[in-house]
Each structure stands twice: as C-alpha cells, then as structure tokens.
Amino acid sequence: MRAWVRELAGGVGALGLALITAAQVAASARSELLFRDADSLVVAMFARSVLSGQPMDWAMSSVLFLPETAVFAGLDTILPFEVDGLLAVSAVVNLLALYGAVRVVAGRRSERSAPVTWSLLSVAAFTVLAMTAVSASRDALELASLTLTTTYYAATVVAVVLSVGLVRRVLDRGSGGAVPLIALGATALVSTLSNPLYAVWATTPIALLLALLLIRTTQRARIGAVLAALLAGTMLGLLGRIPLAAWIANTGAGYVQPERWSESLQYYGALLIGRLSTPGGIIAGLLVLALFVLAGFRTARASDDGTRFVATIAWLMPVLVAVGAIAVGTHASRYLQPLAFAPVLALVASPRIVRMPVRVRPILAAASVALLVAGGAASVPRLAAAAQVTDPDLACVTEWIDASGRTGAGQFWTVRLPKLHLQDPARLVQVDHELRGYAWLVNRHDFDVGEVTFLLEDAQTLPWILPLPAVPEEVVDCGRYRILDFGETALPLGPQRS
C-alpha cells in the first residue's frame, strides 16, 4: 500500500473517531460545557468581535486563545452555521488536530513499524477517556473531554503533543535537519505567547528529560540543539506577551499559592474519588493505569533515544504536572490535562507492526477504517441535533433585547450566553452586582455606553445593589431568565473592575 493511501486512511479514520466522540460528548451532560458554559464561550465571543471589525480592548485572562480564535474565526467565515454548530465543528477539528500531532509523535514509517495504525489506536484511547465524561461541571476530573471545547486549552494540548513529536523526529533522524528544530521553536513561541501553561506542560518536562538523556546518549549535539530551540521559542513567547500586557487582566501569578498545597491535595483527591465513583470513571481510571504501565515497560525496554524519550514523557509529564499543581496550591482540574493526553503517547512510543499474515493486514485495516467511517457518518445527525437544541428561554431574551434597541446589563454567569447570541453583543454589558463594569473576558469598549435601562438575571445572579433607587416598570418572564425593564430610567455604570 502506498504511503499517501495509508496516511489518507488514517486521516479518514481519525475523522470518524472525532465525529463519534464529539456526538457522544455533545449528547451528554457535558454539552453544557461545550455549548453554554459562561467560561466556554470566550473564544466564540472574541472571534466574532474580531470579525465584526469593532474597536477592541479586550480584558483576557493569562490565556490569549490566539490559535483557537484563528480556527474559530476561519470556520465562522467559511461555514454558514450558527454558534452552536461552529462549536460542534470545532470539537471535531480539535480531535483531528490531536491525531495529526500524535501522528508526528509516532515517527516515520519503516518496514517494521505501523505509525498510522498506532496513531489511530492512541487517539482511540483518548476518545474513550473523553466519552466516559458524564458531568456538566468544568471542575470534574473528566480531562479528555475538555479538548473538545474551544476554551480549555485545546491548542495547547495539541502543541504539547506536537512538540513531543518534533523532538522525537530530531532524535530519530539519521542525519541533521533544521525543519523539526524550526517547527519546534515556532510551536513553543506561538504556544507560550498564547498560553504560558505550555512552559509548564511541555518546556519543563521535555527539557528535564532531555537533560537526563544527555547522560547516556551519543547525540549530545542534537539534544543541545533541541533544548536551544525549545527554550528560545518559550522565552521569545514570554517576551512577546509584554506588548499585549494591556489585554492581560490576570497574569496568573495570583493562582500560585504554595502555602495551600494541602488544600490542593485534598481538592484533587476529592475530584479523583468523584471520578472513580462512576462506571465510566472506573473504565477511564483502569485505562490510564494500563497506559502508565505500558509507558514504564517501554521506557525500560527502549533500544533507541526516540522511543525512550516518548515512552518516558508519557508517564513523566503527568507526574510532574500533578505534583507541580499541588505544590503551587492550584484548584482547577483543567491544569491536569496531561494526565489524559500524555499517557496515550505510550501507544506510539514503539509503533511496531503486529505479526499477522501479510494478506490479512490490508483487509483488517480497510475494515477498521470502514467501521470508523460508518460510525462517524451515523454520528453526524446526532451531533447536528445536539447543536440545534432549541432554548426557548434564551430565544425569549435575545428576541426581546434585539427588538428593544436598548442596552442592558447582567452578571458574568448570567449574561455571557445571551450576549453571544445577540445580533449586537454590545447590547448586553457585563457587570457585577453593584453595576460596576466587570472587565473579565470581555471587550472593555462595551462599557463606553455609560448607562443601561434593563437588567438580566437568573438563578446565578447575586442580589443587585444599584447606584440609585429604582423600581422596574416591567418584569419580563423568560423562563429561567428575568428581564428587569426600567424603561426611561437610566442606571449609570460604575468604574470597571476585574
């Protein structure tokens, strides 16, 4: 079979896996995180703000979501879909990108290796982890499913895996070559510029492992070049964030609280217990454990630097990240995503051909791809249905605001979903309970309006403390939402905070 046929078959199989996984996650309680969670919508809001051409002065977190925004904006430009449809397509694209990165990790094909097959198996293991997700909570230890969202660091996940693959390509290469080194440096630069977490997930464990490999390898010059490219790209990415400082409302330094390490340990321990309390969680736990064992076995049995590097990173990266997250006192499951995506790399550390009759291989490969294609095709209507679920409460709010032609306000957890779905998102201003502009993951130009004439609230809204006595002229009931319409009374916005 020709090489391009194998690669095409692998890509088609990966598309089938991506469609099956996205449909399953979108049809579960996890769809809340995929389509409606306030945090999950920042990339869609940012991308549409960019495409609108409106003045921009965004207040972002430490993560700038640059690759994610570029992908979403590109999809929004070429596809005639509503927001939820674009979010569903983005989930599929994220998994396809992950397959591409894993395929780089698997290395070049030889007579004794089957990198395409093992790349598919590796991504299949990851999708099993994603499909066992059953919670709507962003804090659940259901880490693989986070890669399907546009917000929870999908681009960083792909970049970390790609970086592992590029290092492996350099270590496996029989002669010198600058392309993988340049690609590694560029990946580190863009990823760190967008999300400094790349330095924690990728730069630190990869640099540490390469330093250890220097002790027992003859490729010292090559490893030195890899370290130089990785560290230079990371440093340039961090320096590139300086001109963007006005957009970074939180550098992330406040999340580092080492004195709270014991609370962090208890927090993550409780999440782990919660994860293992469901059948799907038990399956996911056993799978990750098996992958850790495989990674350790392949580390011990590795006969070359490339295999040893990938096998070791598969268990070392999650261990270092988990220990580090506890040591600095973090309290967010999304920081632990290497526990999901790194162990599956053990399957491509040594992608050797499994012995079987020569005639059986193409038949088995064709049958496997055909099954994945059939499963993917059958999943398209399911994914489309999940992306087209009607929300009469949301429609009630957006139709009223669009028809009013006026500007109102709401608190973060309440306002973001309706704001995204408005014809003009600036018609809803993000505020706190005292009507101060809440400059967090939003365009600060929204606050230029200075005053609002209605308030949006739901069960998550804190009691209002308004800057002047006012009674709404009308209360519009929109199911889980309420619109407090103050008519001609204008409520002034307070100073911004974040």
CSV table of C-alpha atoms in Angstrom, one decimal:
chain,number,residue,atom,x,y,z
A,1,MET,CA,0.0,0.0,0.0
A,2,ARG,CA,1.3,3.4,-0.9
A,3,ALA,CA,2.3,5.8,1.8
A,4,TRP,CA,-0.3,8.5,0.8
A,5,VAL,CA,-3.0,5.9,0.9
A,6,ARG,CA,-2.1,4.9,4.4
A,7,GLU,CA,-2.0,8.5,5.6
A,8,LEU,CA,-5.3,9.3,3.9
A,9,ALA,CA,-6.9,6.2,5.5
A,10,GLY,CA,-5.5,7.3,8.9
A,11,GLY,CA,-7.0,10.8,8.5
A,12,VAL,CA,-10.4,9.4,7.4
A,13,GLY,CA,-10.4,7.0,10.4
A,14,ALA,CA,-9.5,9.9,12.7
A,15,LEU,CA,-12.4,11.9,11.3
A,16,GLY,CA,-14.7,9.0,12.1
A,17,LEU,CA,-13.4,8.8,15.6
A,18,ALA,CA,-13.7,12.6,16.1
A,19,LEU,CA,-17.3,12.6,14.9
A,20,ILE,CA,-18.3,9.7,17.1
A,21,THR,CA,-16.6,11.3,20.2
A,22,ALA,CA,-18.0,14.8,19.6
A,23,ALA,CA,-21.5,13.4,19.1
A,24,GLN,CA,-21.3,11.4,22.3
A,25,VAL,CA,-20.0,14.3,24.4
A,26,ALA,CA,-22.5,16.7,22.8
A,27,ALA,CA,-25.4,14.4,23.6
A,28,SER,CA,-24.3,14.0,27.3
A,29,ALA,CA,-24.5,16.4,30.2
A,30,ARG,CA,-21.0,17.6,29.1
A,31,SER,CA,-22.8,19.5,26.3
A,32,GLU,CA,-23.4,22.3,28.9
A,33,LEU,CA,-19.6,22.8,28.9
A,34,LEU,CA,-19.4,22.6,25.1
A,35,PHE,CA,-22.2,25.0,24.2
A,36,ARG,CA,-23.5,27.0,27.1
A,37,ASP,CA,-21.0,27.5,30.0
A,38,ALA,CA,-20.0,31.1,30.5
A,39,ASP,CA,-16.3,30.4,30.5
A,40,SER,CA,-16.5,28.2,27.4
A,41,LEU,CA,-17.8,31.0,25.2
A,42,VAL,CA,-14.9,33.4,25.3
A,43,VAL,CA,-13.2,32.2,22.1
A,44,ALA,CA,-16.5,32.5,20.1
A,45,MET,CA,-17.1,35.9,21.6
A,46,PHE,CA,-13.6,37.1,20.8
A,47,ALA,CA,-13.5,35.7,17.3
A,48,ARG,CA,-16.8,37.3,16.4
A,49,SER,CA,-15.6,40.6,17.9
A,50,VAL,CA,-12.5,40.4,15.6
A,51,LEU,CA,-14.6,39.6,12.5
A,52,SER,CA,-17.1,42.4,13.3
A,53,GLY,CA,-14.3,45.0,12.9
A,54,GLN,CA,-15.5,46.8,16.0
A,55,PRO,CA,-12.9,48.6,18.2
A,56,MET,CA,-11.4,46.2,20.6
A,57,ASP,CA,-9.9,46.5,24.0
A,58,TRP,CA,-10.3,43.0,25.4
A,59,ALA,CA,-9.7,42.0,29.0
A,60,MET,CA,-8.3,38.5,28.8
A,61,SER,CA,-7.0,36.1,31.4
A,62,SER,CA,-3.4,34.9,31.2
A,63,VAL,CA,-4.5,32.8,28.2
A,64,LEU,CA,-5.0,34.8,24.9
A,65,PHE,CA,-6.5,31.9,22.9
A,66,LEU,CA,-4.8,33.0,19.7
A,67,PRO,CA,-4.7,29.7,17.8
A,68,GLU,CA,-8.2,28.8,19.0
A,69,THR,CA,-9.6,32.2,17.9
A,70,ALA,CA,-7.9,31.9,14.5
A,71,VAL,CA,-9.5,28.4,13.9
A,72,PHE,CA,-13.0,29.5,15.1
A,73,ALA,CA,-12.9,32.7,13.0
A,74,GLY,CA,-11.9,30.7,10.0
A,75,LEU,CA,-14.8,28.3,10.5
A,76,ASP,CA,-17.2,31.2,11.1
A,77,THR,CA,-16.0,32.7,7.8
A,78,ILE,CA,-16.5,29.7,5.6
A,79,LEU,CA,-19.4,27.8,7.2
A,80,PRO,CA,-23.0,29.0,7.3
A,81,PHE,CA,-23.6,27.7,10.8
A,82,GLU,CA,-25.0,29.2,14.0
A,83,VAL,CA,-22.7,29.5,17.0
A,84,ASP,CA,-23.5,26.0,18.4
A,85,GLY,CA,-22.9,24.4,15.0
A,86,LEU,CA,-19.5,26.1,14.9
A,87,LEU,CA,-18.7,24.9,18.4
A,88,ALA,CA,-19.6,21.4,17.4
A,89,VAL,CA,-17.3,21.6,14.3
A,90,SER,CA,-14.5,23.0,16.4
A,91,ALA,CA,-14.8,19.9,18.7
A,92,VAL,CA,-14.2,17.7,15.6
A,93,VAL,CA,-11.4,19.9,14.4
A,94,ASN,CA,-9.6,19.8,17.7
A,95,LEU,CA,-9.6,16.0,17.7
A,96,LEU,CA,-8.4,15.9,14.2
A,97,ALA,CA,-5.5,18.2,15.1
A,98,LEU,CA,-4.7,16.0,18.0
A,99,TYR,CA,-4.5,13.0,15.7
A,100,GLY,CA,-2.1,15.0,13.4
A,101,ALA,CA,0.1,15.7,16.4
A,102,VAL,CA,0.1,12.1,17.6
A,103,ARG,CA,1.0,11.0,14.1
A,104,VAL,CA,4.1,13.2,14.3
A,105,VAL,CA,5.0,11.5,17.6
A,106,ALA,CA,4.7,8.1,16.0
A,107,GLY,CA,7.6,8.8,13.7
A,108,ARG,CA,8.3,7.9,10.2
A,109,ARG,CA,7.2,4.6,8.7
A,110,SER,CA,9.6,1.7,8.2
A,111,GLU,CA,9.3,-1.9,7.2
A,112,ARG,CA,8.9,-2.8,10.9
A,113,SER,CA,6.6,0.0,12.0
A,114,ALA,CA,3.0,0.9,11.5
A,115,PRO,CA,2.8,4.5,12.8
A,116,VAL,CA,-0.6,5.3,11.2
A,117,THR,CA,-2.3,2.3,12.9
A,118,TRP,CA,-0.8,3.0,16.3
A,119,SER,CA,-1.7,6.7,16.0
A,120,LEU,CA,-5.3,5.8,15.4
A,121,LEU,CA,-5.2,3.5,18.4
A,122,SER,CA,-3.6,6.2,20.6
A,123,VAL,CA,-6.3,8.7,19.7
A,124,ALA,CA,-9.0,6.0,20.1
A,125,ALA,CA,-7.7,5.5,23.7
A,126,PHE,CA,-8.0,9.3,24.2
A,127,THR,CA,-11.6,9.3,22.8
A,128,VAL,CA,-12.6,6.5,25.2
A,129,LEU,CA,-11.5,8.8,28.1
A,130,ALA,CA,-13.5,11.7,26.6
A,131,MET,CA,-16.6,9.6,26.0
A,132,THR,CA,-16.7,8.4,29.7
A,133,ALA,CA,-17.4,12.0,30.8
A,134,VAL,CA,-20.8,12.3,32.5
A,135,SER,CA,-20.7,15.6,34.4
A,136,ALA,CA,-21.6,19.2,33.3
A,137,SER,CA,-19.1,20.6,35.7
A,138,ARG,CA,-16.0,22.4,34.5
A,139,ASP,CA,-14.2,21.2,37.6
A,140,ALA,CA,-14.8,17.5,37.2
A,141,LEU,CA,-11.7,15.3,36.6
A,142,GLU,CA,-13.0,14.5,33.1
A,143,LEU,CA,-10.0,15.9,31.4
A,144,ALA,CA,-10.0,14.4,27.9
A,145,SER,CA,-13.4,15.9,27.1
A,146,LEU,CA,-12.0,19.4,27.7
A,147,THR,CA,-10.1,19.2,24.5
A,148,LEU,CA,-13.4,19.3,22.6
A,149,THR,CA,-14.1,22.8,23.8
A,150,THR,CA,-12.7,26.0,22.3
A,151,THR,CA,-11.7,27.4,25.6
A,152,TYR,CA,-10.0,24.8,27.8
A,153,TYR,CA,-6.6,24.9,26.1
A,154,ALA,CA,-7.2,22.6,23.1
A,155,ALA,CA,-4.5,24.4,21.1
A,156,THR,CA,-2.0,24.0,24.0
A,157,VAL,CA,-2.8,20.3,24.2
A,158,VAL,CA,-2.1,19.8,20.5
A,159,ALA,CA,1.0,22.0,20.7
A,160,VAL,CA,2.5,19.9,23.6
A,161,VAL,CA,1.9,16.6,21.8
A,162,LEU,CA,3.3,18.1,18.6
A,163,SER,CA,6.4,19.3,20.5
A,164,VAL,CA,7.0,15.8,21.8
A,165,GLY,CA,6.7,14.5,18.2
A,166,LEU,CA,9.1,17.1,16.8
A,167,VAL,CA,11.7,16.2,19.5
A,168,ARG,CA,11.3,12.6,18.6
A,169,ARG,CA,11.8,13.3,14.9
A,170,VAL,CA,15.1,15.0,15.7
A,171,LEU,CA,16.2,12.1,17.9
A,172,ASP,CA,15.3,9.6,15.3
A,173,ARG,CA,16.8,11.4,12.3
A,174,GLY,CA,19.9,9.7,11.0
A,175,SER,CA,21.3,13.0,9.7
A,176,GLY,CA,20.9,16.6,10.7
A,177,GLY,CA,17.9,18.6,9.7
A,178,ALA,CA,16.7,22.1,10.6
A,179,VAL,CA,13.0,21.7,9.8
A,180,PRO,CA,11.9,19.9,13.0
A,181,LEU,CA,14.0,22.3,15.1
A,182,ILE,CA,12.5,25.4,13.4
A,183,ALA,CA,9.0,23.9,13.8
A,184,LEU,CA,9.7,23.2,17.5
A,185,GLY,CA,10.9,26.7,18.2
A,186,ALA,CA,7.9,28.2,16.3
A,187,THR,CA,5.4,25.9,18.2
A,188,ALA,CA,6.9,26.9,21.5
A,189,LEU,CA,6.9,30.6,20.6
A,190,VAL,CA,3.2,30.7,19.5
A,191,SER,CA,2.0,28.4,22.3
A,192,THR,CA,3.7,30.3,25.1
A,193,LEU,CA,2.6,33.6,23.6
A,194,SER,CA,-1.0,32.4,23.7
A,195,ASN,CA,-0.8,30.3,26.9
A,196,PRO,CA,2.1,30.3,29.3
A,197,LEU,CA,0.9,27.0,30.6
A,198,TYR,CA,2.8,25.5,27.7
A,199,ALA,CA,6.0,26.2,29.6
A,200,VAL,CA,4.7,24.1,32.5
A,201,TRP,CA,3.3,21.2,30.4
A,202,ALA,CA,5.9,21.0,27.7
A,203,THR,CA,9.1,23.0,28.2
A,204,THR,CA,9.8,21.9,31.8
A,205,PRO,CA,9.3,18.2,31.4
A,206,ILE,CA,10.8,17.9,28.0
A,207,ALA,CA,13.9,20.0,29.0
A,208,LEU,CA,14.3,17.9,32.1
A,209,LEU,CA,14.1,14.6,30.3
A,210,LEU,CA,16.5,15.8,27.5
A,211,ALA,CA,19.0,16.8,30.2
A,212,LEU,CA,18.8,13.3,31.7
A,213,LEU,CA,19.2,11.7,28.2
A,214,LEU,CA,22.4,13.7,27.8
A,215,ILE,CA,24.0,11.3,30.4
A,216,ARG,CA,23.6,8.2,28.3
A,217,THR,CA,23.4,9.2,24.7
A,218,THR,CA,25.9,10.0,21.9
A,219,GLN,CA,23.5,12.6,20.4
A,220,ARG,CA,24.6,15.4,22.7
A,221,ALA,CA,24.9,18.0,19.9
A,222,ARG,CA,21.4,17.1,18.6
A,223,ILE,CA,19.9,17.2,22.0
A,224,GLY,CA,21.6,20.5,22.7
A,225,ALA,CA,20.0,21.9,19.5
A,226,VAL,CA,16.6,20.7,20.6
A,227,LEU,CA,17.0,22.3,24.0
A,228,ALA,CA,18.1,25.6,22.4
A,229,ALA,CA,15.1,25.7,20.0
A,230,LEU,CA,12.6,24.8,22.8
A,231,LEU,CA,14.0,27.2,25.3
A,232,ALA,CA,14.5,30.0,22.8
A,233,GLY,CA,10.9,29.6,21.5
A,234,THR,CA,9.5,29.6,25.0
A,235,MET,CA,11.5,32.7,26.1
A,236,LEU,CA,10.5,34.6,22.9
A,237,GLY,CA,6.9,33.7,23.5
A,238,LEU,CA,7.0,35.1,27.0
A,239,LEU,CA,8.7,38.3,25.7
A,240,GLY,CA,6.0,38.6,23.1
A,241,ARG,CA,3.4,38.8,25.8
A,242,ILE,CA,4.8,42.1,27.0
A,243,PRO,CA,3.3,44.3,24.2
A,244,LEU,CA,0.0,42.6,24.9
A,245,ALA,CA,0.0,43.3,28.6
A,246,ALA,CA,-2.9,45.8,28.3
A,247,TRP,CA,-5.1,42.9,27.3
A,248,ILE,CA,-4.0,40.5,30.1
A,249,ALA,CA,-6.2,41.3,33.0
A,250,ASN,CA,-4.7,38.5,35.1
A,251,THR,CA,-1.2,37.2,34.7
A,252,GLY,CA,-1.9,34.0,36.7
A,253,ALA,CA,0.6,34.9,39.4
A,254,GLY,CA,-2.3,35.1,41.9
A,255,TYR,CA,-3.0,31.4,41.3
A,256,VAL,CA,0.3,30.4,42.8
A,257,GLN,CA,-0.3,29.8,46.5
A,258,PRO,CA,2.2,27.2,47.7
A,259,GLU,CA,1.1,27.6,51.3
A,260,ARG,CA,-2.3,26.0,50.2
A,261,TRP,CA,-0.7,22.8,48.9
A,262,SER,CA,-2.6,20.6,51.4
A,263,GLU,CA,-5.9,22.1,50.4
A,264,SER,CA,-4.9,21.5,46.8
A,265,LEU,CA,-4.1,17.9,47.6
A,266,GLN,CA,-7.5,17.4,49.3
A,267,TYR,CA,-9.3,19.1,46.4
A,268,TYR,CA,-7.8,17.0,43.7
A,269,GLY,CA,-8.2,13.9,45.8
A,270,ALA,CA,-11.9,14.6,46.1
A,271,LEU,CA,-12.1,15.1,42.4
A,272,LEU,CA,-10.4,11.7,41.8
A,273,ILE,CA,-12.8,10.0,44.2
A,274,GLY,CA,-15.7,11.5,42.4
A,275,ARG,CA,-14.4,10.4,39.1
A,276,LEU,CA,-13.9,6.9,40.2
A,277,SER,CA,-17.4,6.7,41.7
A,278,THR,CA,-19.0,6.1,38.2
A,279,PRO,CA,-18.6,3.1,35.9
A,280,GLY,CA,-17.2,5.4,33.2
A,281,GLY,CA,-14.7,6.8,35.6
A,282,ILE,CA,-13.6,3.3,36.6
A,283,ILE,CA,-13.0,2.4,33.0
A,284,ALA,CA,-11.1,5.6,32.4
A,285,GLY,CA,-9.0,5.1,35.5
A,286,LEU,CA,-8.1,1.5,34.5
A,287,LEU,CA,-7.2,2.6,31.0
A,288,VAL,CA,-4.9,5.4,32.3
A,289,LEU,CA,-3.3,3.0,34.7
A,290,ALA,CA,-2.7,0.4,31.9
A,291,LEU,CA,-1.1,3.1,29.8
A,292,PHE,CA,1.2,4.2,32.6
A,293,VAL,CA,2.3,0.6,33.0
A,294,LEU,CA,2.9,0.3,29.3
A,295,ALA,CA,4.9,3.6,29.3
A,296,GLY,CA,7.1,2.3,32.1
A,297,PHE,CA,7.6,-1.0,30.3
A,298,ARG,CA,8.6,0.7,27.1
A,299,THR,CA,10.9,3.0,28.9
A,300,ALA,CA,12.7,0.1,30.4
A,301,ARG,CA,12.9,-1.8,27.1
A,302,ALA,CA,13.6,1.1,24.8
A,303,SER,CA,16.5,0.5,22.4
A,304,ASP,CA,16.8,4.0,20.9
A,305,ASP,CA,16.6,7.6,22.1
A,306,GLY,CA,13.4,8.4,20.3
A,307,THR,CA,11.4,5.5,21.8
A,308,ARG,CA,12.9,6.1,25.2
A,309,PHE,CA,12.0,9.8,25.1
A,310,VAL,CA,8.3,9.3,24.1
A,311,ALA,CA,7.8,6.4,26.5
A,312,THR,CA,9.3,8.3,29.4
A,313,ILE,CA,7.4,11.5,28.6
A,314,ALA,CA,4.2,9.6,28.6
A,315,TRP,CA,4.5,8.9,32.4
A,316,LEU,CA,6.9,11.7,33.5
A,317,MET,CA,4.9,14.6,32.1
A,318,PRO,CA,1.6,13.8,34.0
A,319,VAL,CA,3.6,13.0,37.2
A,320,LEU,CA,5.5,16.3,37.1
A,321,VAL,CA,2.3,18.3,36.3
A,322,ALA,CA,0.3,16.7,39.0
A,323,VAL,CA,3.0,17.2,41.7
A,324,GLY,CA,3.6,20.8,40.5
A,325,ALA,CA,-0.2,21.7,40.5
A,326,ILE,CA,-0.4,20.5,44.1
A,327,ALA,CA,2.9,22.1,45.1
A,328,VAL,CA,1.7,25.6,44.0
A,329,GLY,CA,-1.7,25.2,45.5
A,330,THR,CA,-3.9,25.3,42.4
A,331,HIS,CA,-7.6,24.4,42.5
A,332,ALA,CA,-8.6,23.8,38.9
A,333,SER,CA,-8.9,20.4,37.1
A,334,ARG,CA,-8.1,21.9,33.7
A,335,TYR,CA,-4.4,22.3,34.8
A,336,LEU,CA,-4.1,18.5,35.0
A,337,GLN,CA,-4.9,17.7,31.4
A,338,PRO,CA,-1.6,16.0,30.7
A,339,LEU,CA,-2.9,13.1,32.9
A,340,ALA,CA,-5.3,12.4,30.0
A,341,PHE,CA,-3.3,13.1,26.8
A,342,ALA,CA,0.3,12.2,27.8
A,343,PRO,CA,-0.3,8.5,28.8
A,344,VAL,CA,-1.8,7.7,25.4
A,345,LEU,CA,1.6,8.5,23.8
A,346,ALA,CA,2.8,5.2,25.2
A,347,LEU,CA,1.0,3.5,22.3
A,348,VAL,CA,3.1,5.3,19.7
A,349,ALA,CA,6.4,5.2,21.5
A,350,SER,CA,7.3,2.0,19.7
A,351,PRO,CA,4.7,1.5,16.8
A,352,ARG,CA,5.9,-1.9,15.7
A,353,ILE,CA,3.9,-4.0,13.2
A,354,VAL,CA,2.0,-6.7,14.9
A,355,ARG,CA,2.8,-10.1,13.4
A,356,MET,CA,0.0,-11.5,11.2
A,357,PRO,CA,-0.4,-12.9,7.7
A,358,VAL,CA,0.5,-10.3,5.1
A,359,ARG,CA,-2.8,-10.6,3.3
A,360,VAL,CA,-4.7,-10.0,6.5
A,361,ARG,CA,-3.3,-6.6,7.2
A,362,PRO,CA,-4.9,-4.6,4.4
A,363,ILE,CA,-8.2,-6.4,4.9
A,364,LEU,CA,-8.2,-5.6,8.6
A,365,ALA,CA,-7.1,-2.0,8.1
A,366,ALA,CA,-9.8,-1.4,5.5
A,367,ALA,CA,-12.4,-3.0,7.7
A,368,SER,CA,-11.4,-0.9,10.7
A,369,VAL,CA,-11.5,2.4,8.7
A,370,ALA,CA,-14.8,1.4,7.1
A,371,LEU,CA,-16.3,0.8,10.6
A,372,LEU,CA,-15.0,4.2,11.8
A,373,VAL,CA,-16.4,5.9,8.7
A,374,ALA,CA,-19.8,4.3,9.2
A,375,GLY,CA,-19.8,5.2,12.9
A,376,GLY,CA,-18.8,8.8,12.0
A,377,ALA,CA,-21.5,9.1,9.4
A,378,ALA,CA,-24.1,7.8,11.8
A,379,SER,CA,-22.9,10.3,14.4
A,380,VAL,CA,-23.3,13.4,12.2
A,381,PRO,CA,-27.1,13.6,12.7
A,382,ARG,CA,-26.7,13.1,16.4
A,383,LEU,CA,-24.1,15.8,16.6
A,384,ALA,CA,-26.2,18.2,14.5
A,385,ALA,CA,-29.2,17.5,16.7
A,386,ALA,CA,-27.2,18.4,19.8
A,387,ALA,CA,-26.0,21.6,18.2
A,388,GLN,CA,-29.6,22.6,17.2
A,389,VAL,CA,-31.3,22.0,20.5
A,390,THR,CA,-33.9,24.8,21.0
A,391,ASP,CA,-33.6,27.0,24.0
A,392,PRO,CA,-36.9,28.9,24.3
A,393,ASP,CA,-35.7,30.9,27.4
A,394,LEU,CA,-32.6,32.1,25.6
A,395,ALA,CA,-34.6,32.9,22.5
A,396,CYS,CA,-37.1,34.9,24.6
A,397,VAL,CA,-34.2,37.0,26.0
A,398,THR,CA,-32.4,37.6,22.7
A,399,GLU,CA,-35.6,38.5,20.8
A,400,TRP,CA,-36.7,41.0,23.4
A,401,ILE,CA,-33.3,42.7,23.5
A,402,ASP,CA,-32.8,42.7,19.7
A,403,ALA,CA,-36.3,44.2,19.3
A,404,SER,CA,-35.8,46.8,22.1
A,405,GLY,CA,-32.8,48.5,20.5
A,406,ARG,CA,-31.6,49.4,24.1
A,407,THR,CA,-28.7,48.4,26.2
A,408,GLY,CA,-28.9,46.4,29.4
A,409,ALA,CA,-26.6,44.6,31.8
A,410,GLY,CA,-26.1,41.3,33.6
A,411,GLN,CA,-23.6,39.5,35.8
A,412,PHE,CA,-20.9,37.2,34.4
A,413,TRP,CA,-22.5,33.8,34.8
A,414,THR,CA,-25.9,35.1,33.6
A,415,VAL,CA,-25.0,37.4,30.7
A,416,ARG,CA,-22.5,35.6,28.5
A,417,LEU,CA,-24.7,33.1,26.8
A,418,PRO,CA,-27.4,35.6,25.7
A,419,LYS,CA,-24.6,38.1,24.9
A,420,LEU,CA,-23.0,35.7,22.4
A,421,HIS,CA,-26.3,35.0,20.7
A,422,LEU,CA,-27.4,38.7,20.2
A,423,GLN,CA,-27.3,40.4,16.9
A,424,ASP,CA,-25.2,43.1,18.6
A,425,PRO,CA,-23.4,41.6,21.7
A,426,ALA,CA,-22.7,45.2,22.9
A,427,ARG,CA,-26.4,45.4,23.8
A,428,LEU,CA,-25.6,43.4,27.0
A,429,VAL,CA,-22.9,44.8,29.3
A,430,GLN,CA,-21.1,42.6,31.7
A,431,VAL,CA,-21.3,44.0,35.3
A,432,ASP,CA,-21.0,42.9,38.9
A,433,HIS,CA,-23.9,43.1,41.4
A,434,GLU,CA,-23.1,46.7,42.1
A,435,LEU,CA,-23.4,47.6,38.4
A,436,ARG,CA,-19.7,48.2,38.0
A,437,GLY,CA,-18.2,47.2,34.7
A,438,TYR,CA,-16.8,43.6,35.1
A,439,ALA,CA,-13.8,43.6,32.8
A,440,TRP,CA,-13.1,39.9,32.5
A,441,LEU,CA,-13.0,38.0,29.2
A,442,VAL,CA,-14.9,40.8,27.5
A,443,ASN,CA,-14.4,43.8,25.2
A,444,ARG,CA,-14.0,46.8,27.5
A,445,HIS,CA,-15.4,49.1,24.8
A,446,ASP,CA,-18.8,47.7,25.9
A,447,PHE,CA,-18.6,50.0,29.0
A,448,ASP,CA,-18.4,53.1,26.8
A,449,VAL,CA,-22.2,53.2,26.8
A,450,GLY,CA,-22.1,54.6,30.4
A,451,GLU,CA,-25.6,53.6,31.4
A,452,VAL,CA,-28.2,50.8,30.9
A,453,THR,CA,-32.0,50.7,31.1
A,454,PHE,CA,-32.7,47.0,31.9
A,455,LEU,CA,-31.1,44.2,33.9
A,456,LEU,CA,-30.9,40.5,33.1
A,457,GLU,CA,-30.9,37.9,35.9
A,458,ASP,CA,-31.3,34.2,36.6
A,459,ALA,CA,-30.7,31.8,39.5
A,460,GLN,CA,-27.0,32.6,39.4
A,461,THR,CA,-27.4,36.3,39.8
A,462,LEU,CA,-26.4,37.9,43.1
A,463,PRO,CA,-28.8,40.4,44.7
A,464,TRP,CA,-28.5,43.8,43.0
A,465,ILE,CA,-27.1,46.8,44.8
A,466,LEU,CA,-28.0,49.7,42.4
A,467,PRO,CA,-26.3,53.1,42.3
A,468,LEU,CA,-29.7,54.8,42.6
A,469,PRO,CA,-33.1,53.9,43.9
A,470,ALA,CA,-35.1,52.4,41.0
A,471,VAL,CA,-38.1,50.1,40.5
A,472,PRO,CA,-38.5,48.3,37.2
A,473,GLU,CA,-41.5,49.3,35.2
A,474,GLU,CA,-41.9,45.8,33.9
A,475,VAL,CA,-40.5,42.3,34.7
A,476,VAL,CA,-40.3,40.2,31.6
A,477,ASP,CA,-40.5,36.4,32.4
A,478,CYS,CA,-38.3,34.3,30.1
A,479,GLY,CA,-38.3,31.0,31.9
A,480,ARG,CA,-35.0,30.7,33.7
A,481,TYR,CA,-34.3,34.4,32.9
A,482,ARG,CA,-36.0,37.6,34.1
A,483,ILE,CA,-35.6,41.0,32.4
A,484,LEU,CA,-36.0,43.9,34.8
A,485,ASP,CA,-37.1,46.7,32.5
A,486,PHE,CA,-36.6,50.2,34.0
A,487,GLY,CA,-38.0,52.0,30.9
A,488,GLU,CA,-36.9,55.6,30.8
A,489,THR,CA,-34.8,55.3,33.9
A,490,ALA,CA,-31.1,55.1,33.1
A,491,LEU,CA,-28.8,53.2,35.6
A,492,PRO,CA,-25.2,54.6,35.5
A,493,LEU,CA,-22.4,52.1,35.2
A,494,GLY,CA,-19.8,52.2,38.0
A,495,PRO,CA,-16.0,52.1,37.5
A,496,GLN,CA,-14.5,49.0,35.9
A,497,ARG,CA,-13.1,46.1,37.9
A,498,SER,CA,-11.8,42.7,37.0
